[in-house]
Amino acid sequence: MTIYVSGRLNVDYILMLQTPLIRGEKAVATELVVDYGGSGGNVATAIVRFIRKPGCVRFVGCVGSDVHGKSYVELLKSEGVDTTLIRTVANAPTGLAIVLVEPGGIATVISYRGANEVCSVDLGSLNDMKLLVLTNPPIELAYKLIDCAIKSSSGIVVDPSRGWTTINQLKALLEAKLCILAPNDNELMWLTGTHSLKHAIFTTLRVLPSCKLAIKRGSLGVLYVDPDQSMAIEIPALPVGEIGLRVLSTAGCGDTFTGVLSAALYEGWNLVEALQL
């Protein structure tokens, strides 16, 4: 059985800034790192590294016909990700992200969707699906994948970003066997058009009363809300400083969280235990 992941594949240009960003002011970078990222690629890589089973993750998405697209597909293959449903498109470049990392690790990301936006993939039956993970693919593609997941009684994990869609456009999730929304608090407020986390949660549960929420809150950890159990649990963040680690950048941390959560669910972990990993 397979985990299907669909989302963005980007080339990341990461600039380590000398000083905090000030809007309208010039900023100086002390280091440039070019790497491969995008929420979809990050999540897929995190899953396959956690499970350590090549081929258990199949990616659905698009890259451009440029050198970055070819290199990214080869990189995913080397990680053990099945790339047979990654389409190369000629009319758009591979997605691009500029990541500005301030002292202290706070990251600002500016993305150009490129091939991610024009993605159209022939899906087939996907009858080996066990879990679907969506990280901002084109909404039409998301609907097709949700329909496949419902038909195969697969669980669905959705990690939305700001600007991707609205909560009312995700009503198809009502029919899912298991639905988990995993945004951060700002993304959930954007998704629901509200201005407080409390109202965002209430709005989400009114529209999607069977969906569970795993709300990422950075240094505050995760807020887990399970409407079926009438339960809300605050799960603290890992104290990285106490185990000898230092935060260089928060970019990709939420994607890694979603990937490990999805991998644990695939392997049969209890959801609360998975959130505590």
XYZ file of N, CA and C in Angstrom:
831
model
N 0.839 -1.200 0.000
C 0.000 0.000 0.000
C 0.878 1.255 0.000
N 0.322 2.347 -0.531
C 1.141 3.512 -0.860
C 0.591 4.794 -0.245
N 1.511 5.683 0.130
C 1.159 7.050 0.505
C 1.312 7.922 -0.737
N 0.255 8.606 -1.113
C 0.320 9.549 -2.224
C 0.491 10.958 -1.666
N 1.495 11.661 -2.153
C 1.762 13.038 -1.740
C 1.644 13.934 -2.962
N 0.915 15.032 -2.816
C 0.799 15.984 -3.918
C 0.985 17.394 -3.378
N 1.856 18.138 -4.026
C 2.139 19.499 -3.582
C 3.210 20.119 -4.454
N 3.867 21.106 -3.921
C 4.814 21.886 -4.709
C 6.233 21.329 -4.651
N 6.898 21.439 -5.793
C 8.316 21.112 -5.916
C 9.035 22.390 -6.335
N 9.915 22.889 -5.494
C 10.597 24.157 -5.754
C 12.109 24.021 -5.671
N 12.783 24.876 -6.407
C 14.201 25.122 -6.167
C 14.271 26.258 -5.152
N 14.984 26.055 -4.063
C 15.074 27.057 -3.002
C 16.398 27.811 -3.079
N 16.298 29.129 -3.108
C 17.473 29.989 -2.953
C 17.399 30.578 -1.548
N 18.254 30.084 -0.673
C 18.197 30.440 0.745
C 19.279 31.471 1.047
N 18.852 32.642 1.507
C 19.769 33.731 1.833
C 19.795 33.936 3.340
N 20.969 33.782 3.936
C 21.144 34.022 5.364
C 21.454 35.502 5.555
N 20.539 36.231 6.201
C 20.657 37.681 6.307
C 21.510 38.105 7.497
N 22.162 39.230 7.320
C 23.036 39.768 8.367
C 22.232 40.434 9.475
N 21.111 41.059 9.108
C 20.267 41.791 10.060
C 18.802 41.449 9.812
N 17.904 41.735 10.771
C 16.475 41.491 10.555
C 15.939 42.288 9.369
N 14.937 41.745 8.718
C 14.309 42.418 7.579
C 13.554 43.665 8.030
N 13.695 44.741 7.268
C 12.898 45.950 7.469
C 12.273 46.281 6.123
N 10.954 46.356 6.075
C 10.243 46.581 4.814
C 10.734 47.868 4.137
N 11.089 47.756 2.857
C 11.546 48.909 2.100
C 13.015 49.229 2.249
N 13.719 48.485 3.092
C 15.141 48.735 3.333
C 15.995 47.665 2.648
N 17.227 48.007 2.362
C 18.170 47.056 1.789
C 18.629 46.072 2.860
N 18.766 44.801 2.483
C 19.273 43.778 3.399
C 20.491 43.109 2.767
N 21.454 42.728 3.598
C 22.681 42.090 3.130
C 22.697 40.636 3.577
N 22.978 39.735 2.638
C 23.073 38.312 2.958
C 24.533 37.922 3.148
N 24.770 37.057 4.112
C 26.128 36.581 4.381
C 26.392 35.211 3.766
N 25.319 34.554 3.309
C 25.485 33.203 2.753
C 24.331 32.893 1.812
N 24.620 32.187 0.728
C 23.599 31.715 -0.211
C 23.687 30.202 -0.315
N 22.541 29.555 -0.131
C 22.454 28.104 -0.283
C 21.378 27.801 -1.321
N 21.697 26.997 -2.313
C 20.715 26.564 -3.311
C 20.385 25.103 -3.037
N 19.090 24.829 -2.848
C 18.678 23.473 -2.480
C 17.315 23.188 -3.099
N 16.822 21.985 -2.871
C 15.511 21.600 -3.392
C 14.519 21.522 -2.244
N 13.337 22.117 -2.449
C 12.331 22.155 -1.397
C 10.933 22.178 -1.983
N 10.097 23.063 -1.449
C 8.677 23.036 -1.767
C 7.990 22.111 -0.797
N 6.790 22.476 -0.366
C 6.110 21.709 0.684
C 5.928 20.248 0.304
N 5.572 19.982 -0.952
C 5.351 18.596 -1.368
C 6.613 17.759 -1.315
N 7.689 18.293 -1.869
C 8.952 17.564 -1.856
C 9.479 17.341 -0.453
N 9.344 18.366 0.398
C 9.799 18.228 1.784
C 9.032 17.137 2.521
N 7.707 17.138 2.359
C 6.869 16.149 3.046
C 7.183 14.737 2.557
N 7.263 14.560 1.244
C 7.541 13.228 0.688
C 8.881 12.691 1.181
N 9.887 13.550 1.210
C 11.212 13.131 1.669
C 11.191 12.754 3.143
N 10.488 13.551 3.956
C 10.396 13.244 5.390
C 9.719 11.898 5.622
N 8.667 11.610 4.855
C 7.950 10.340 5.023
C 8.854 9.159 4.709
N 9.492 9.192 3.548
C 10.273 8.030 3.122
C 11.512 7.843 3.999
N 12.061 8.922 4.524
C 13.202 8.787 5.440
C 12.773 8.193 6.778
N 11.558 8.513 7.219
C 11.069 7.974 8.490
C 10.731 6.489 8.354
N 10.034 6.137 7.293
C 9.597 4.751 7.111
C 10.745 3.856 6.640
N 11.669 4.422 5.876
C 12.820 3.671 5.349
C 12.385 2.492 4.487
N 11.410 2.770 3.628
C 10.899 1.742 2.733
C 10.763 2.358 1.340
N 11.757 2.197 0.478
C 11.697 2.793 -0.858
C 10.426 2.387 -1.601
N 9.805 3.369 -2.268
C 8.610 3.092 -3.056
C 7.308 3.198 -2.305
N 7.354 3.437 -0.988
C 6.106 3.528 -0.221
C 5.416 4.870 -0.434
N 6.139 5.837 -0.998
C 5.594 7.166 -1.276
C 5.610 7.405 -2.779
N 4.453 7.780 -3.317
C 4.374 8.142 -4.739
C 3.979 9.611 -4.832
N 4.761 10.379 -5.570
C 4.507 11.817 -5.661
C 3.679 12.145 -6.891
N 2.721 13.062 -6.717
C 1.882 13.536 -7.816
C 2.139 15.031 -7.978
N 2.727 15.421 -9.098
C 3.027 16.832 -9.281
C 3.719 17.091 -10.599
N 4.238 18.313 -10.751
C 4.859 18.713 -12.011
C 6.133 19.508 -11.784
N 7.063 19.361 -12.715
C 8.271 20.182 -12.771
C 8.408 20.729 -14.184
N 9.269 21.724 -14.350
C 9.537 22.254 -15.677
C 10.524 21.377 -16.430
N 10.676 21.653 -17.716
C 11.596 20.873 -18.549
C 13.013 21.439 -18.484
N 13.336 22.094 -17.384
C 14.652 22.698 -17.191
C 15.546 21.766 -16.380
N 16.785 22.187 -16.175
C 17.745 21.351 -15.457
C 17.323 21.128 -14.009
N 16.670 22.132 -13.410
C 16.229 21.984 -12.025
C 15.163 20.901 -11.900
N 14.235 20.861 -12.862
C 13.188 19.848 -12.819
C 13.753 18.447 -12.925
N 14.652 18.252 -13.882
C 15.274 16.936 -14.059
C 16.058 16.535 -12.815
N 16.812 17.472 -12.253
C 17.625 17.171 -11.069
C 16.755 16.838 -9.867
N 15.621 17.550 -9.732
C 14.745 17.298 -8.589
C 14.140 15.898 -8.670
N 13.686 15.512 -9.846
C 13.117 14.170 -10.005
C 14.161 13.107 -9.666
N 15.382 13.295 -10.118
C 16.450 12.335 -9.812
C 16.744 12.298 -8.318
N 16.688 13.458 -7.665
C 16.913 13.510 -6.222
C 15.838 12.731 -5.473
N 14.573 12.919 -5.859
C 13.486 12.185 -5.207
C 13.637 10.681 -5.418
N 14.030 10.287 -6.623
C 14.271 8.861 -6.882
C 15.352 8.318 -5.955
N 16.409 9.092 -5.765
C 17.510 8.639 -4.912
C 17.087 8.520 -3.453
N 16.057 9.272 -3.059
C 15.529 9.191 -1.695
C 14.593 7.995 -1.520
N 14.153 7.409 -2.634
C 13.230 6.282 -2.559
C 11.792 6.636 -2.848
N 11.552 7.848 -3.373
C 10.201 8.282 -3.734
C 9.871 7.801 -5.145
N 8.676 7.251 -5.325
C 8.188 6.840 -6.641
C 7.800 8.099 -7.418
N 8.426 8.335 -8.560
C 8.209 9.569 -9.324
C 7.414 9.349 -10.610
N 6.744 8.216 -10.735
C 6.057 7.898 -11.993
C 4.897 8.846 -12.290
N 4.381 9.548 -11.279
C 3.283 10.493 -11.496
C 3.752 11.946 -11.409
N 5.053 12.160 -11.579
C 5.564 13.525 -11.733
C 5.670 13.817 -13.224
N 4.951 14.828 -13.665
C 4.918 15.172 -15.085
C 5.857 16.346 -15.355
N 6.581 16.276 -16.454
C 7.429 17.381 -16.897
C 6.657 18.218 -17.909
N 6.525 19.522 -17.643
C 5.765 20.413 -18.526
C 6.726 21.366 -19.228
N 6.398 21.694 -20.469
C 7.292 22.532 -21.274
C 6.943 24.012 -21.196
N 5.740 24.333 -20.721
C 5.277 25.720 -20.785
C 5.462 26.500 -19.492
N 6.208 25.955 -18.540
C 6.447 26.671 -17.285
C 7.722 26.134 -16.639
N 8.470 26.986 -15.948
C 9.687 26.521 -15.278
C 9.357 25.798 -13.980
N 10.315 25.065 -13.474
C 10.175 24.451 -12.153
C 9.943 25.547 -11.113
N 9.113 25.252 -10.124
C 8.803 26.223 -9.083
C 10.054 26.764 -8.399
N 9.944 27.985 -7.890
C 11.090 28.675 -7.304
C 10.675 29.307 -5.982
N 11.565 29.258 -4.999
C 11.313 29.933 -3.728
C 12.567 30.676 -3.284
N 12.381 31.917 -2.862
C 13.442 32.701 -2.237
C 13.178 32.678 -0.738
N 14.112 32.148 0.024
C 13.949 32.020 1.474
C 14.910 32.992 2.149
N 14.362 33.969 2.861
C 15.159 34.979 3.555
C 15.189 34.624 5.036
N 16.352 34.247 5.531
C 16.485 33.781 6.910
C 17.151 34.871 7.746
N 16.408 35.377 8.725
C 16.929 36.419 9.604
C 17.753 35.806 10.739
N 18.593 36.601 11.395
C 19.279 36.106 12.585
C 18.255 35.594 13.599
N 18.498 34.432 14.157
C 17.522 33.811 15.048
C 16.704 32.741 14.364
N 16.785 32.668 13.011
C 16.152 31.561 12.301
C 14.797 31.842 11.699
N 14.218 33.035 11.924
C 12.912 33.340 11.334
C 13.056 33.450 9.819
N 12.194 32.729 9.087
C 12.317 32.666 7.626
C 11.112 33.305 6.941
N 11.377 34.120 5.922
C 10.347 34.672 5.048
C 10.515 34.026 3.679
N 9.426 33.472 3.140
C 9.508 32.724 1.888
C 8.703 33.437 0.804
N 9.331 33.692 -0.326
C 8.670 34.267 -1.499
C 8.711 33.204 -2.588
N 7.541 32.768 -3.033
C 7.526 31.645 -3.973
C 6.939 32.035 -5.329
N 7.467 31.404 -6.364
C 6.924 31.493 -7.716
C 6.501 30.084 -8.102
N 5.220 29.882 -8.344
C 4.686 28.524 -8.473
C 5.137 27.810 -9.740
N 5.251 28.523 -10.837
C 5.737 27.903 -12.066
C 4.961 26.660 -12.447
N 5.668 25.556 -12.678
C 5.043 24.300 -13.102
C 4.062 23.755 -12.074
N 4.228 24.110 -10.807
C 3.284 23.653 -9.788
C 1.859 24.109 -10.082
N 1.741 25.281 -10.705
C 0.425 25.874 -10.933
C -0.293 25.272 -12.131
N 0.460 24.773 -13.106
C -0.160 24.282 -14.343
C -0.291 22.768 -14.351
N -0.113 22.176 -13.203
C -0.022 20.718 -13.126
C -1.319 20.019 -13.523
N -1.201 19.070 -14.437
C -2.307 18.201 -14.834
C -1.734 16.804 -15.026
N -2.222 15.860 -14.245
C -1.634 14.519 -14.236
C -2.719 13.481 -14.477
N -2.432 12.499 -15.329
C -3.332 11.364 -15.534
C -3.158 10.410 -14.360
N -4.171 10.322 -13.494
C -4.025 9.602 -12.233
C -4.262 8.107 -12.341
N -5.167 7.678 -13.196
C -5.531 6.262 -13.201
C -6.393 5.933 -11.989
N -6.364 4.697 -11.536
C -7.260 4.261 -10.456
C -6.703 4.530 -9.061
N -5.402 4.510 -8.881
C -4.754 4.693 -7.573
C -5.317 3.726 -6.533
N -5.573 2.477 -6.949
C -6.226 1.525 -6.047
C -5.306 0.982 -4.959
N -4.035 1.395 -4.967
C -3.124 0.976 -3.899
C -2.959 2.055 -2.826
N -3.801 3.077 -2.869
C -3.673 4.189 -1.930
C -4.085 3.781 -0.517
N -3.242 4.109 0.460
C -3.573 3.924 1.869
C -3.755 5.263 2.574
N -2.977 6.268 2.153
C -3.032 7.594 2.768
C -2.727 8.634 1.702
N -3.461 9.746 1.746
C -3.242 10.863 0.831
C -2.792 12.071 1.639
N -1.711 12.704 1.188
C -1.212 13.913 1.843
C -1.205 15.042 0.816
N -1.955 16.108 1.102
C -2.064 17.246 0.199
C -1.358 18.454 0.794
N -0.424 19.022 0.029
C 0.280 20.222 0.466
C 0.246 21.255 -0.655
N -0.944 21.780 -0.915
C -1.155 22.891 -1.844
C -0.977 22.580 -3.327
N -1.449 21.432 -3.810
C -1.453 21.240 -5.264
C -2.558 22.104 -5.872
N -2.617 22.256 -7.200
C -3.756 22.943 -7.809
C -5.060 22.338 -7.297
N -6.038 23.173 -7.007
C -7.234 22.702 -6.312
C -7.989 21.664 -7.135
N -7.960 21.783 -8.467
C -8.640 20.783 -9.298
C -7.993 19.411 -9.129
N -6.668 19.383 -9.053
C -5.959 18.128 -8.822
C -6.263 17.599 -7.428
N -6.346 18.500 -6.461
C -6.675 18.086 -5.090
C -8.039 17.405 -5.042
N -9.027 17.964 -5.745
C -10.367 17.362 -5.761
C -10.323 15.948 -6.336
N -9.572 15.761 -7.430
C -9.471 14.427 -8.038
C -8.839 13.429 -7.067
N -7.804 13.871 -6.366
C -7.124 12.984 -5.421
C -8.000 12.686 -4.211
N -8.737 13.683 -3.737
C -9.665 13.454 -2.621
C -10.716 12.426 -3.015
N -11.219 12.536 -4.247
C -12.211 11.567 -4.731
C -11.628 10.157 -4.753
N -10.382 10.021 -5.201
C -9.716 8.710 -5.201
C -9.560 8.179 -3.780
N -9.206 9.066 -2.849
C -9.017 8.653 -1.454
C -10.325 8.185 -0.834
N -11.403 8.882 -1.127
C -12.715 8.497 -0.591
C -13.135 7.140 -1.147
N -12.931 6.930 -2.449
C -13.312 5.660 -3.070
C -12.504 4.487 -2.526
N -11.264 4.746 -2.117
C -10.412 3.672 -1.590
C -10.406 3.628 -0.062
N -11.275 4.448 0.568
C -11.367 4.516 2.040
C -10.020 4.846 2.680
N -9.281 5.733 2.040
C -7.972 6.146 2.552
C -8.109 7.369 3.448
N -7.210 7.487 4.408
C -7.145 8.690 5.218
C -6.550 9.837 4.415
N -6.865 11.070 4.833
C -6.379 12.259 4.133
C -5.774 13.227 5.142
N -4.555 13.666 4.864
C -3.900 14.709 5.648
C -3.747 15.930 4.747
N -4.226 17.084 5.217
C -4.152 18.310 4.429
C -3.327 19.340 5.192
N -2.247 19.799 4.573
C -1.394 20.844 5.150
C -1.476 22.052 4.220
N -2.413 22.976 4.472
C -2.645 24.085 3.549
C -1.749 25.282 3.850
N -1.424 26.052 2.823
C -0.699 27.301 3.038
C -1.656 28.468 2.820
N -1.220 29.646 3.221
C -2.019 30.848 2.971
C -2.224 31.018 1.468
N -3.445 31.331 1.089
C -3.734 31.612 -0.305
C -4.076 30.406 -1.151
N -4.002 29.200 -0.564
C -4.260 28.005 -1.379
C -5.741 27.858 -1.689
N -6.583 27.866 -0.676
C -8.024 27.706 -0.863
C -8.727 28.214 0.387
N -10.029 27.966 0.493
C -10.791 28.336 1.686
C -11.428 27.086 2.276
N -11.838 27.193 3.512
C -12.408 26.033 4.196
C -13.664 25.532 3.486
N -14.457 26.444 2.909
C -15.693 26.032 2.240
C -15.428 25.234 0.968
N -14.243 25.404 0.376
C -13.905 24.649 -0.835
C -13.371 23.256 -0.515
N -13.275 22.934 0.766
C -12.766 21.623 1.171
C -13.872 20.720 1.722
N -15.126 21.037 1.410
C -16.239 20.248 1.950
C -16.228 18.798 1.467
N -15.519 18.537 0.368
C -15.408 17.151 -0.105
C -14.765 16.257 0.943
N -13.993 16.853 1.869
C -13.337 16.075 2.921
C -14.334 15.453 3.891
N -15.586 15.932 3.877
C -16.607 15.401 4.785
C -16.817 13.904 4.594
N -16.573 13.417 3.375
C -16.815 12.007 3.083
C -15.602 11.123 3.351
N -14.504 11.712 3.797
C -13.281 10.938 4.007
C -13.390 10.044 5.235
N -12.745 8.889 5.157
C -12.710 7.958 6.290
C -12.002 8.592 7.477
N -10.907 9.279 7.217
C -10.153 10.004 8.231
C -9.654 11.286 7.602
N -9.908 12.405 8.266
C -9.472 13.700 7.753
C -8.696 14.424 8.842
N -7.482 14.835 8.523
C -6.665 15.607 9.455
C -6.203 16.875 8.751
N -6.524 18.028 9.329
C -6.003 19.294 8.843
C -4.797 19.659 9.688
N -3.688 20.015 9.032
C -2.453 20.300 9.769
C -1.846 21.638 9.354
N -2.592 22.740 9.513
C -2.033 24.058 9.207
C -1.315 24.630 10.425
N -0.606 25.745 10.255
C -0.211 26.490 11.443
C -1.345 27.445 11.804
N -1.224 28.140 12.919
C -2.352 28.943 13.384
C -2.712 30.060 12.402
N -1.716 30.716 11.803
C -2.005 31.775 10.836
C -2.658 31.227 9.571
N -2.229 30.061 9.140
C -2.828 29.443 7.954
C -4.282 29.072 8.206
N -4.585 28.591 9.405
C -5.969 28.227 9.716
C -6.859 29.463 9.742
N -6.348 30.570 10.271
C -7.131 31.807 10.276
C -7.366 32.297 8.854
N -6.341 32.177 7.994
C -6.515 32.583 6.598
C -7.527 31.675 5.911
N -7.427 30.392 6.150
C -8.306 29.401 5.532
C -9.770 29.670 5.861
N -10.013 30.151 7.075
C -11.386 30.352 7.557
C -11.844 31.803 7.476
N -10.947 32.722 7.125
C -11.308 34.131 7.055
C -11.607 34.739 8.407
N -10.945 34.257 9.439
C -11.159 34.760 10.799
C -9.879 35.430 11.306
N -9.988 36.042 12.497
C -8.861 36.814 13.028
C -8.407 36.337 14.400
N -8.893 35.205 14.826
C -8.409 34.617 16.076
C -8.401 33.102 15.920
N -7.507 32.452 16.633
C -7.408 30.996 16.522
C -8.686 30.331 17.012
N -9.271 30.863 18.072
C -10.507 30.298 18.616
C -11.611 30.290 17.563
N -11.816 31.428 16.897
C -12.865 31.497 15.881
C -12.519 30.632 14.671
N -11.238 30.536 14.356
C -10.822 29.692 13.233
C -11.156 28.229 13.495
N -10.925 27.780 14.718
C -11.245 26.391 15.081
C -12.748 26.152 15.008
N -13.532 27.062 15.583
C -14.992 26.911 15.565
C -15.521 26.886 14.131
N -15.000 27.769 13.283
C -15.453 27.820 11.888
C -15.107 26.533 11.151
N -13.899 26.035 11.370
C -13.476 24.791 10.724
C -14.372 23.631 11.123
N -14.660 23.519 12.406
C -15.467 22.394 12.884
C -16.935 22.526 12.480
N -17.371 23.741 12.224
C -18.741 23.915 11.732
C -18.849 23.431 10.282
N -17.824 23.711 9.478
C -17.833 23.316 8.066
C -17.428 21.855 7.898
N -16.429 21.424 8.680
C -15.901 20.053 8.588
C -15.967 19.405 9.970
N -17.164 19.056 10.433
C -17.324 18.590 11.817
C -16.638 17.270 12.140
N -16.241 16.512 11.129
C -15.581 15.230 11.401
C -14.063 15.304 11.262
N -13.533 16.456 10.864
C -12.087 16.590 10.662
C -11.364 16.854 11.977
N -10.222 16.226 12.131
C -9.370 16.476 13.286
C -8.359 17.562 12.915
N -7.962 18.348 13.911
C -7.029 19.444 13.684
C -5.724 19.191 14.420
N -4.616 19.349 13.716
C -3.288 19.329 14.337
C -2.647 20.665 13.983
N -2.836 21.653 14.850
C -2.453 23.030 14.547
C -1.023 23.281 15.017
N -0.149 23.593 14.077
C 1.266 23.819 14.376
C 1.448 25.239 14.918
N 2.099 25.349 16.093
C 2.221 26.652 16.743
C 3.667 27.009 17.072
N 4.589 26.491 16.268
C 5.989 26.847 16.448
C 6.520 26.445 17.811
N 7.097 27.397 18.518
C 7.691 27.119 19.826
C 6.660 26.736 20.878
N 5.372 26.966 20.579
C 4.301 26.578 21.507
C 3.872 25.128 21.314
N 4.394 24.474 20.299
C 4.054 23.074 20.067
C 2.873 22.905 19.132
N 2.015 21.945 19.440
C 0.867 21.600 18.590
C -0.405 21.595 19.429
N -1.465 22.151 18.866
C -2.790 22.048 19.481
C -3.584 21.021 18.685
N -3.951 19.926 19.339
C -4.707 18.855 18.684
C -6.159 18.943 19.117
N -7.058 19.007 18.148
C -8.493 19.091 18.416
C -9.179 17.920 17.728
N -9.882 17.106 18.519
C -10.588 15.929 18.006
C -12.068 16.079 18.322
N -12.886 16.505 17.343
C -14.311 16.716 17.616
C -15.056 15.434 17.959
N -14.603 14.300 17.439
C -15.272 13.030 17.739
C -15.160 12.676 19.213
N -14.042 13.050 19.829
C -13.810 12.752 21.243
C -14.085 13.961 22.134
N -14.545 15.076 21.525
C -14.743 16.335 22.278
C -13.491 16.657 23.094
N -12.333 16.633 22.425
C -11.055 16.701 23.121
C -10.125 17.701 22.444
N -9.410 18.459 23.266
C -8.342 19.338 22.791
C -7.119 19.119 23.670
N -5.970 18.891 23.045
C -4.738 18.606 23.785
C -3.632 19.532 23.286
N -2.923 20.156 24.216
C -1.744 20.941 23.865
C -0.506 20.058 24.022
N 0.219 19.883 22.938
C 1.421 19.044 22.943
C 2.627 19.964 22.826
N 3.504 20.000 23.835
C 4.616 20.955 23.826
C 5.639 20.660 22.740
N 6.343 21.701 22.336
C 7.407 21.545 21.343
C 8.624 20.881 21.973
N 9.420 20.253 21.129
C 10.669 19.657 21.589
C 11.640 20.772 21.985
N 12.180 20.748 23.207
C 13.136 21.789 23.630
C 14.507 21.551 22.995
N 14.669 22.021 21.766
C 15.869 21.679 20.997
C 17.156 22.123 21.689
N 17.095 23.254 22.385
C 18.292 23.729 23.064
C 18.772 22.794 24.148
N 17.830 22.101 24.791
C 18.180 21.209 25.893
C 18.824 19.913 25.414
N 18.696 19.627 24.122
C 19.331 18.406 23.600
C 20.524 18.741 22.702
N 21.014 19.973 22.859
C 22.248 20.353 22.183
C 22.106 20.835 20.759
N 20.880 21.188 20.350
C 20.667 21.675 18.987
C 20.475 23.185 18.982
N 20.717 23.807 17.828
C 20.547 25.249 17.677
C 19.724 25.525 16.425
N 18.725 26.392 16.548
C 17.858 26.716 15.416
C 18.586 27.658 14.470
N 18.785 27.220 13.232
C 19.361 28.068 12.195
C 18.276 28.672 11.322
N 17.223 27.893 11.050
C 16.109 28.353 10.227
C 14.891 27.488 10.514
N 13.713 28.124 10.477
C 12.468 27.369 10.664
C 11.863 26.922 9.336
N 12.487 27.295 8.217
C 11.953 26.918 6.900
C 11.899 25.401 6.758
N 10.743 24.886 6.374
C 10.587 23.450 6.158
C 10.250 22.651 7.398
N 10.271 23.294 8.569
C 9.992 22.545 9.803
C 8.559 22.014 9.826
N 7.609 22.849 9.403
C 6.218 22.404 9.370
C 6.006 21.272 8.384
N 6.713 21.309 7.258
C 6.620 20.231 6.270
C 7.149 18.923 6.847
N 8.260 19.014 7.560
C 8.836 17.816 8.177
C 7.883 17.236 9.208
N 7.247 18.113 9.989
C 6.246 17.670 10.965
C 5.133 16.891 10.273
N 4.585 17.462 9.200
C 3.496 16.798 8.480
C 3.955 15.471 7.893
N 5.179 15.429 7.389
C 5.699 14.187 6.831
C 5.835 13.091 7.866
N 6.409 13.424 9.021
C 6.589 12.423 10.079
C 5.235 11.989 10.640
N 4.305 12.933 10.811
C 2.957 12.587 11.262
C 2.309 11.605 10.285
N 2.400 11.886 9.001
C 1.802 11.016 7.982
C 2.449 9.637 7.981
N 3.770 9.605 8.124
C 4.485 8.327 8.155
C 4.051 7.487 9.350
N 3.898 8.133 10.500
C 3.478 7.412 11.706
C 2.063 6.857 11.549
N 1.170 7.637 10.940
C -0.196 7.150 10.705
C -0.178 5.955 9.754
N 0.637 6.030 8.722
C 0.774 4.932 7.758
C 1.217 3.652 8.459
N 2.080 3.799 9.454
C 2.604 2.636 10.167
C 1.713 2.193 11.320
N 0.553 2.854 11.482
C -0.419 2.386 12.462
C -0.332 3.013 13.833
N 0.399 4.109 13.970
C 0.487 4.782 15.260
C -0.847 5.424 15.620
N -1.115 5.478 16.923
C -2.211 6.291 17.440
C -1.911 7.753 17.122
N -2.946 8.530 16.776
C -2.726 9.900 16.320
C -2.061 10.771 17.385
N -2.492 10.664 18.616
C -1.889 11.469 19.686
C -0.424 11.085 19.876
N -0.134 9.788 19.838
C 1.258 9.337 19.957
C 2.094 9.846 18.782
N 1.501 9.847 17.600
C 2.216 10.333 16.420
C 2.556 11.814 16.557
N 1.644 12.589 17.132
C 1.880 14.019 17.314
C 2.971 14.293 18.341
N 3.213 13.345 19.209
C 4.215 13.522 20.259
C 5.614 13.105 19.824
N 5.759 12.616 18.590
C 7.078 12.190 18.105
C 8.075 13.350 18.090
